[in-house]
Coordinates of C-alpha atoms in Angstrom, one line a residue:
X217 CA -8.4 17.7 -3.1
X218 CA -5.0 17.4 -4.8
X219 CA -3.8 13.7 -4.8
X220 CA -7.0 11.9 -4.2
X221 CA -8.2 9.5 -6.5
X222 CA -12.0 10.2 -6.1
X223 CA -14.7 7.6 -6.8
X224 CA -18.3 7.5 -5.6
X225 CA -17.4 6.9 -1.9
X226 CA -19.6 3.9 -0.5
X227 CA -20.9 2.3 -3.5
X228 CA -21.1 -1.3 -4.4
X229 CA -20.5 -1.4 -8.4
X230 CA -19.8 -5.3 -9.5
X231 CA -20.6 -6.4 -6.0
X232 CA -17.2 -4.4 -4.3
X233 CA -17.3 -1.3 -2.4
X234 CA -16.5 1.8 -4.1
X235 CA -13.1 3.4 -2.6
X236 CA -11.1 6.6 -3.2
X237 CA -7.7 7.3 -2.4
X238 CA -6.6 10.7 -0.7
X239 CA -3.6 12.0 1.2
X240 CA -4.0 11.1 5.3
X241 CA -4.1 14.0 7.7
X242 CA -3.9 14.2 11.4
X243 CA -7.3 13.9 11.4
X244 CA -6.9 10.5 10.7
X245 CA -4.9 9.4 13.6
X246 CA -8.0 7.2 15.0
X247 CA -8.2 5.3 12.0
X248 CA -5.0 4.7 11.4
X249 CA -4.4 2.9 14.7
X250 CA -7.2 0.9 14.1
X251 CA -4.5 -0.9 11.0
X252 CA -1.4 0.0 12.8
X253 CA -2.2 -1.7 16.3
X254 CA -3.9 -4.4 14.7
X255 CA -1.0 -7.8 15.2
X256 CA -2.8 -10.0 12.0
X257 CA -2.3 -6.8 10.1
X258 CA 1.3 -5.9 11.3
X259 CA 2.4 -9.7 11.0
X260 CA 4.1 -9.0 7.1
X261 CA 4.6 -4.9 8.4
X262 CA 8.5 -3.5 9.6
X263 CA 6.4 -2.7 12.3
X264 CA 4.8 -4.2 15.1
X265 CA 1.5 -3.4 16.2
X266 CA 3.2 -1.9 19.8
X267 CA 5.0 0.9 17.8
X268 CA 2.2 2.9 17.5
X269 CA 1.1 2.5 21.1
X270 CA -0.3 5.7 21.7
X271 CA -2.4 8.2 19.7
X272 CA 0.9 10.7 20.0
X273 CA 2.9 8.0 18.8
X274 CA 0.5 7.5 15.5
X275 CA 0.2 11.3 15.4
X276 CA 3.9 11.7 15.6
X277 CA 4.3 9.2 12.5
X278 CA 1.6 10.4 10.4
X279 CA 3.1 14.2 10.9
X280 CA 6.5 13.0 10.4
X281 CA 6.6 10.4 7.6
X282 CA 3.2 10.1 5.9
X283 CA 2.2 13.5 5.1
X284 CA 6.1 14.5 3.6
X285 CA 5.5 11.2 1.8
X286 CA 5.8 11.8 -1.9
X287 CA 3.2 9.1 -3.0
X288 CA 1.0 7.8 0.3
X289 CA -2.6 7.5 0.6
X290 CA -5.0 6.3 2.7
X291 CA -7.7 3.6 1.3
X292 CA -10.4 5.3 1.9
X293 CA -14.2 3.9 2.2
X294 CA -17.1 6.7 2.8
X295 CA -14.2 9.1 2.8
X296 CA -12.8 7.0 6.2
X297 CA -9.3 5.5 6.0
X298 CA -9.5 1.7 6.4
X299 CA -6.0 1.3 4.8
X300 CA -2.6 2.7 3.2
X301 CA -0.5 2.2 -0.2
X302 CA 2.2 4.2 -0.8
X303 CA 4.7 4.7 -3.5
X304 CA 8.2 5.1 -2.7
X305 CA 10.5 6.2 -5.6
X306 CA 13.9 5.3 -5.8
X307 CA 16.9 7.8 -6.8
X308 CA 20.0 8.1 -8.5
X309 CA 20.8 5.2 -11.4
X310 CA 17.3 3.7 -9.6
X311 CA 15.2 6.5 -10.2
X312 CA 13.1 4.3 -12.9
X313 CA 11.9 2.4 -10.0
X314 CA 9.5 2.5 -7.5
X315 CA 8.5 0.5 -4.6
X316 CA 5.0 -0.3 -3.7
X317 CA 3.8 -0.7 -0.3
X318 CA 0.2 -1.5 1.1
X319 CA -2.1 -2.2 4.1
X320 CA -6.1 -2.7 5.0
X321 CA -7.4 -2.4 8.2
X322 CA -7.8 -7.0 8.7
X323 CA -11.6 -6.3 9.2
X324 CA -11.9 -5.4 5.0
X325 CA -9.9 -8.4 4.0
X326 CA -11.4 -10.7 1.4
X327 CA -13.9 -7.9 -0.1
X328 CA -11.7 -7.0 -3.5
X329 CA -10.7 -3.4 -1.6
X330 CA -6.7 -4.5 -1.7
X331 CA -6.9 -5.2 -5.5
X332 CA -8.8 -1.9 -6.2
X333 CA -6.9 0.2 -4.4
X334 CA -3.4 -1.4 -6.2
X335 CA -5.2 -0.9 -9.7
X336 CA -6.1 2.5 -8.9
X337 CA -2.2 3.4 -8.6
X338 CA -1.3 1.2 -11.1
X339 CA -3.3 3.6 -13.6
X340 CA -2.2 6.4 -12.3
X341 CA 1.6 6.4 -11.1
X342 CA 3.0 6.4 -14.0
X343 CA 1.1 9.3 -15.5
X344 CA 2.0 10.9 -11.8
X345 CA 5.5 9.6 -12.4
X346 CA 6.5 10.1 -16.0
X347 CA 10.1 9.2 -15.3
X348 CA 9.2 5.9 -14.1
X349 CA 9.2 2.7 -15.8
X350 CA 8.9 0.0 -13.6
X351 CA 6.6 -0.8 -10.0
X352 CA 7.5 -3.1 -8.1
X353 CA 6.0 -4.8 -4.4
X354 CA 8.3 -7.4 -2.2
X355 CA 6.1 -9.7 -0.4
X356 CA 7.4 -11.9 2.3
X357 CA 7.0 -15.7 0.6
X358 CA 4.3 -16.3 3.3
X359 CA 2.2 -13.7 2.4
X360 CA -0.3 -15.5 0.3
X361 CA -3.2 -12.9 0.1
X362 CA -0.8 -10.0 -0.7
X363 CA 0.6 -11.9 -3.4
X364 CA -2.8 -13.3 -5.3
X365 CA -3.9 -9.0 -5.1
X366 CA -0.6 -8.7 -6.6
X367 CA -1.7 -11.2 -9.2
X368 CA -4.9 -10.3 -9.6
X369 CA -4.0 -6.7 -10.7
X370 CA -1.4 -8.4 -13.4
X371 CA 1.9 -8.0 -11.0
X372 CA 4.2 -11.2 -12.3
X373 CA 6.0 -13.1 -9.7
X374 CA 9.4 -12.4 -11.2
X375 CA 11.3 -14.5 -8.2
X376 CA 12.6 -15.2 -4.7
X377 CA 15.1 -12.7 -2.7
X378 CA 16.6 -15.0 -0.6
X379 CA 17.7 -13.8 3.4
X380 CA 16.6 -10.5 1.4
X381 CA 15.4 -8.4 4.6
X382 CA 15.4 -8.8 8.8
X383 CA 12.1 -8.3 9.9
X384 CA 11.0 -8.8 13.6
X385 CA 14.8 -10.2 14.3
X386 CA 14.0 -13.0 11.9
X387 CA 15.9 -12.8 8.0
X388 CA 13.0 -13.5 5.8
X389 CA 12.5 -14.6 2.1
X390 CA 10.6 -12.1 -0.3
X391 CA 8.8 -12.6 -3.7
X392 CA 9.6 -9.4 -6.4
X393 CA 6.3 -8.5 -8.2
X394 CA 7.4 -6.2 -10.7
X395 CA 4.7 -3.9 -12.8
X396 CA 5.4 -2.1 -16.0
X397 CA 4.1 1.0 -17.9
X398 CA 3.5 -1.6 -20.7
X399 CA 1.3 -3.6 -18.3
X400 CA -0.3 -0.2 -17.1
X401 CA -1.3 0.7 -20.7
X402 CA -3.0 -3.0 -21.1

């Protein structure tokens, strides 16, 4: 399948489940709003878990923005999506930039799948991206677990955006984790 980053789905190898990474389809609608409707998941989201009330609605959004997507997969275990990332490039005089943007069904949390999944496009984005030098992820300052996969995969806190986005009617603080292709090549 074009796009997917294909491992042995299901596996344990070093005690973690074996993932892949593939483009969602409608297909996927169910679960998707397992993640999407889920409030401990949706907490750090633009979302809430009420946007996607209905099937249609997660339909509408998967048809709409996810599958037009230029870089967004779902975390896949046993071929089933149980999560998201997604790459979204930047243009113009940002075109060296991308942003990086995850989720995982609350239920996987804890298990390593997070950190895999970020690793897995951190080896491959910027062969799939030649033009780009620099991935980055903005992490609300409260969103401890986010930030230690961040870590974990060699992401370096790089600082605080104060007041940086409105989220949820409430200005929150974000933490810049920026990745290179020099840290990609390590």
């Amino acid at each position: 399948m074009e796009g997917a980053l294909c491992k042995p789905h299901g596996e344990e190898k070093d005690g973690l489940p074996e993932i892949s990474l593939r483009p969602l389809e409608l297909a996927d609608v169910d679960d998707f709003m397992v993640w999407a409707t889920d409030d401990r998941v949706t907490r750090f989201c633009s979302w809430d878990s009420c946007t996607y009330a209905s099937k249609d609605d997660g339909l509408k959004y998967i048809e709409d923005t996810v599958i037009p997507h230029p870089w967004f997969r779902g975390i896949c275990l046993n071929n089933r999506p149980i999560g998201a990332i997604s790459v979204k490039p930047y243009s113009g005089n940002d075109s060296c930039r991308g942003e990086l943007g995850y989720v995982l069904a609350s239920e996987y949390w804890g298990r390593g799948i997070a950190t895999q999944a970020v690793k897995m496009v951190v080896l491959s984005i910027f062969k799939d991206w030649p033009h780009l030098e620099r991935l980055e992820a903005l992490v609300d300052t409260e969103n401890l677990g986010s930030q230690r996969v961040l870590e974990k995969v060699g992401f370096m806190k790089e600082g605080v955006l104060r007041k940086y986005v409105i989220q949820k009617g409430s200005t929150r603080d974000m933490v810049i984790y920026p990745s290179s292709l020099a840290l990609a090549q390590d």
